[in-house]
Amino acid sequence: MDIFTQQLINGLVLGSIYALVALGYTMVYGILELINFAHGEVTMIGAMVALTVIGVVMGAAPDLPGLMMVAAGLLVAIPACMALAFGIEKVAYRPLRRAPRLAPLITAIGVSIILQNLAMLVWGRQYISFPPILPHNQHEFLGAHITDLQIFIVLISLLTMAILVLLVEKTRLGRAMRATAQSKEVAELMGVNVDRVISATFVIGAAIAAVAGVMVSAYYGLAHYYMGFMLGLKAFSAAVLGGIGNIAGAMLGGLLLGVIEALGAGYIGDLTGGFLGSHYQDVFAFFVLILVLVFRPSGLLGERVAHRA
Amino acid sequence: MAMTLLRVQGLCVAYGGIQAVRGIDFEVAEGELVCLIGANGAGKSSTLKGLMGLVRPQGEIWFAGERLHRLATHAIVARGLAMVPEGRGIFGRLTVAENLEMGAYLRRDRDGIRADIARAYDLFERLAERRGQLAGTLSGGEQQMLAIARAMMGRPRLLLLDEPSMGLAPLMVQKIHQTIASIASEGVTILLVEQNAHMALALSHRAYVMESGVMTLSGAAAELRGNADLRAAYLGE
């Protein structure tokens, strides 16, 4: 088996999930210049809600195909996360719209801690397993293995990203979002209700996060109240890598980060003579973050952040 | 005399503790072109921002019999006001066409919008040539054209122009001048803020002069052009 191809596939699958979460960070940053640290927790809530729904559906209709169960989970998790993000923005961030930039940032960290603790109270401290309801058949692909689940994750991620790009580039709301990101004042002068556009941005990001939460818990086979923390940090790193504020950058950054991580984990043992193992996987994301911040703070596709931040 | 479209009473605008506008009264009648002239820092731009709700003003603003004060900016736009902000405020990372579409954001009549965009391209050939380009790549004069065309896309009843000639070459100033005159001749009411008093007085029916946040003079533009004090202060004579 070809380790390189295998890790490349694994990396792209994981990276497509990072890309989804990174989109939420980058869209909010693009409009508010706020790093919404609670976004990782929204992803976690999405996974938890979906798992709860899947559990209920399994109890009620055990013969239903697995894909249908996951779809049911998504159908509840997506609106739940959208409502959650709408509420977070309204309660925690909107009152601070004119406050110094540090205030909403610290608030975001606070919201993130609150959500983690709420999730712990509701779903408990233990890992919740994702039932093996999705097909796991392995296929040979260029000398490596790819499972049905991996194909499913990549397809759903690509579909979600395509819908988002269409929304941002082709719709009236998307145009208003892009205009608002450039100047809130002038957007208002065009008749845009900027508060509503900001709400919409949070809500759309949360819908995507719900999808990512379900994908990541299906991939690893578990969910946990703390899972949003690391996922959020990595997705944030991916957004910075691609150029925060830039939608294409978030997708590119997510995929690249996934690949870097997978290749790093695949080869770190050989490179260090077995001294460091693949459990050092998490190090790579932050190593990349540091390198980007040192050598190209505006990210791969960003142009405007460097002189502003 | 035509109906009063805009009536402002006791307008005050303050930033923190600094009073930029200190209780001014003025009116604009339907179909009129009125200019507001004065030196840098007189409070002209603040007056426009107060009208549009971009800053929270005190005092009363009545537009076509409806009160505008305390409304949000987008709600004021919905009532038929449009403003071309100082420095043009085009969306540099949107295309020329998208900028025009943003101007029609509150309209739902697709055919009408399409017709108005075509009309804007007829009026400004440069914009037609560059419709697919990012607006940030346009020259300053072209950006000003785009900003005015974009404001007109909302079919406003009252158009506020904040220093449209600022920073432009003389030839371009002339072109802007002609554009404003032609918009006014179509019956759009215009409130023009200018430091370039020559241009403003030549275009306008009436004028107000602002100084340190208060109105110091007002009258027919032709009369003010003959006013000795004004000539000394603003026309450099």
XYZ file of N, CA and C in Angstrom, chain A residues 169 172-173 175-176 178-183 185-194 196-197 303-304 308, chain B residues 49 52 54 72-74 77 82-83 85 89-94 98-99 101-103 105-108 150:
156
model
N -21.853 34.502 -4.423
C -21.534 35.159 -5.691
C -22.769 35.552 -6.492
N -28.757 38.036 -4.103
C -28.851 39.391 -3.586
C -28.239 39.462 -2.183
N -28.539 38.443 -1.371
C -27.966 38.411 -0.020
C -26.447 38.321 -0.082
N -24.456 39.338 -2.437
C -23.895 40.610 -2.875
C -23.893 41.588 -1.693
N -24.981 41.568 -0.929
C -25.055 42.456 0.239
C -23.990 42.084 1.258
N -21.037 40.736 0.589
C -19.735 41.198 0.099
C -19.612 42.714 0.224
N -20.710 43.418 -0.051
C -20.684 44.884 0.065
C -20.481 45.283 1.527
N -21.182 44.600 2.432
C -21.068 44.923 3.854
C -19.653 44.672 4.352
N -19.020 43.613 3.834
C -17.656 43.306 4.250
C -16.705 44.436 3.847
N -17.034 45.126 2.751
C -16.148 46.201 2.306
C -16.419 47.504 3.030
N -17.679 47.838 3.237
C -18.005 49.043 3.996
C -19.423 48.929 4.534
N -20.930 51.181 6.261
C -21.613 52.463 6.101
C -22.197 52.603 4.701
N -21.401 52.318 3.691
C -21.903 52.468 2.321
C -22.974 51.421 2.023
N -22.826 50.229 2.585
C -23.867 49.218 2.381
C -25.203 49.732 2.929
N -25.170 50.350 4.102
C -26.393 50.947 4.658
C -26.961 51.984 3.698
N -26.064 52.759 3.099
C -26.520 53.801 2.161
C -27.184 53.216 0.924
N -26.918 51.939 0.642
C -27.586 51.272 -0.479
C -28.939 50.708 -0.034
N -29.242 50.847 1.258
C -30.503 50.313 1.765
C -30.359 48.945 2.412
N -29.106 48.488 2.581
C -28.897 47.177 3.201
C -29.102 47.302 4.711
N -29.874 46.408 5.274
C -29.998 46.338 6.725
C -28.800 45.537 7.229
N -27.761 46.255 7.629
C -26.479 45.616 7.926
C -26.596 44.635 9.099
N -29.041 42.793 9.784
C -29.630 41.550 9.286
C -28.601 40.745 8.480
N -27.769 41.446 7.729
C -26.725 40.752 6.955
C -25.735 40.079 7.897
N -5.068 39.627 0.912
C -4.209 40.759 0.561
C -4.304 41.864 1.591
N -5.455 41.955 2.250
C -5.706 43.213 2.930
C -5.526 43.163 4.439
N -3.856 45.839 8.201
C -4.939 46.249 9.083
C -4.781 45.673 10.487
N -24.595 63.422 6.862
C -24.582 62.157 7.617
C -25.734 62.124 8.611
N -28.935 61.247 6.783
C -29.023 59.843 6.379
C -29.010 58.890 7.574
N -26.499 58.270 9.476
C -25.200 57.607 9.663
C -24.583 58.022 10.993
N -33.403 54.237 11.023
C -32.120 53.658 10.619
C -31.833 54.066 9.172
N -30.542 54.054 8.821
C -30.132 54.511 7.493
C -30.874 53.768 6.384
N -30.960 52.432 6.494
C -31.594 51.688 5.401
C -33.071 52.038 5.268
N -33.160 55.332 3.368
C -32.948 55.063 1.940
C -34.252 54.567 1.309
N -31.006 59.267 -1.307
C -29.779 58.552 -1.654
C -28.637 59.510 -1.434
N -27.497 58.973 -1.047
C -26.348 59.845 -0.815
C -25.121 59.281 -1.511
N -21.448 59.400 -0.911
C -20.626 59.874 0.207
C -19.331 60.525 -0.256
N -16.943 56.161 -1.968
C -17.493 54.970 -1.314
C -17.949 53.879 -2.258
N -17.237 53.683 -3.341
C -17.610 52.559 -4.192
C -17.080 51.258 -3.572
N -17.677 50.145 -3.962
C -17.214 48.842 -3.469
C -16.118 48.367 -4.418
N -14.861 48.543 -3.987
C -13.736 48.300 -4.876
C -13.586 46.859 -5.310
N -14.036 45.919 -4.478
C -13.880 44.510 -4.829
C -15.155 43.913 -5.400
N -16.097 44.778 -5.748
C -17.247 44.343 -6.552
C -17.047 44.907 -7.962
N -21.897 45.069 -10.492
C -22.410 44.725 -9.161
C -22.627 45.968 -8.306
N -21.750 46.960 -8.476
C -21.947 48.217 -7.763
C -23.284 48.845 -8.154
N -25.876 47.292 -9.326
C -26.953 46.458 -8.778
C -27.156 46.739 -7.282
N -26.063 47.010 -6.579
C -26.203 47.357 -5.160
C -27.026 48.633 -4.995
N -26.878 49.548 -5.939
C -27.654 50.790 -5.873
C -29.148 50.532 -5.957
N -30.599 47.950 -4.641
C -30.797 46.866 -3.669
C -32.237 46.751 -3.184
N -32.898 47.870 -2.983
C -34.250 47.815 -2.404
C -35.341 47.667 -3.461
N -34.928 47.663 -4.724
C -35.944 47.548 -5.778
C -36.148 46.092 -6.151
N -37.376 45.769 -6.542
C -37.671 44.384 -6.924
C -38.057 44.263 -8.390
N -24.686 54.854 -9.376
C -25.172 53.871 -8.408
C -26.261 54.475 -7.524
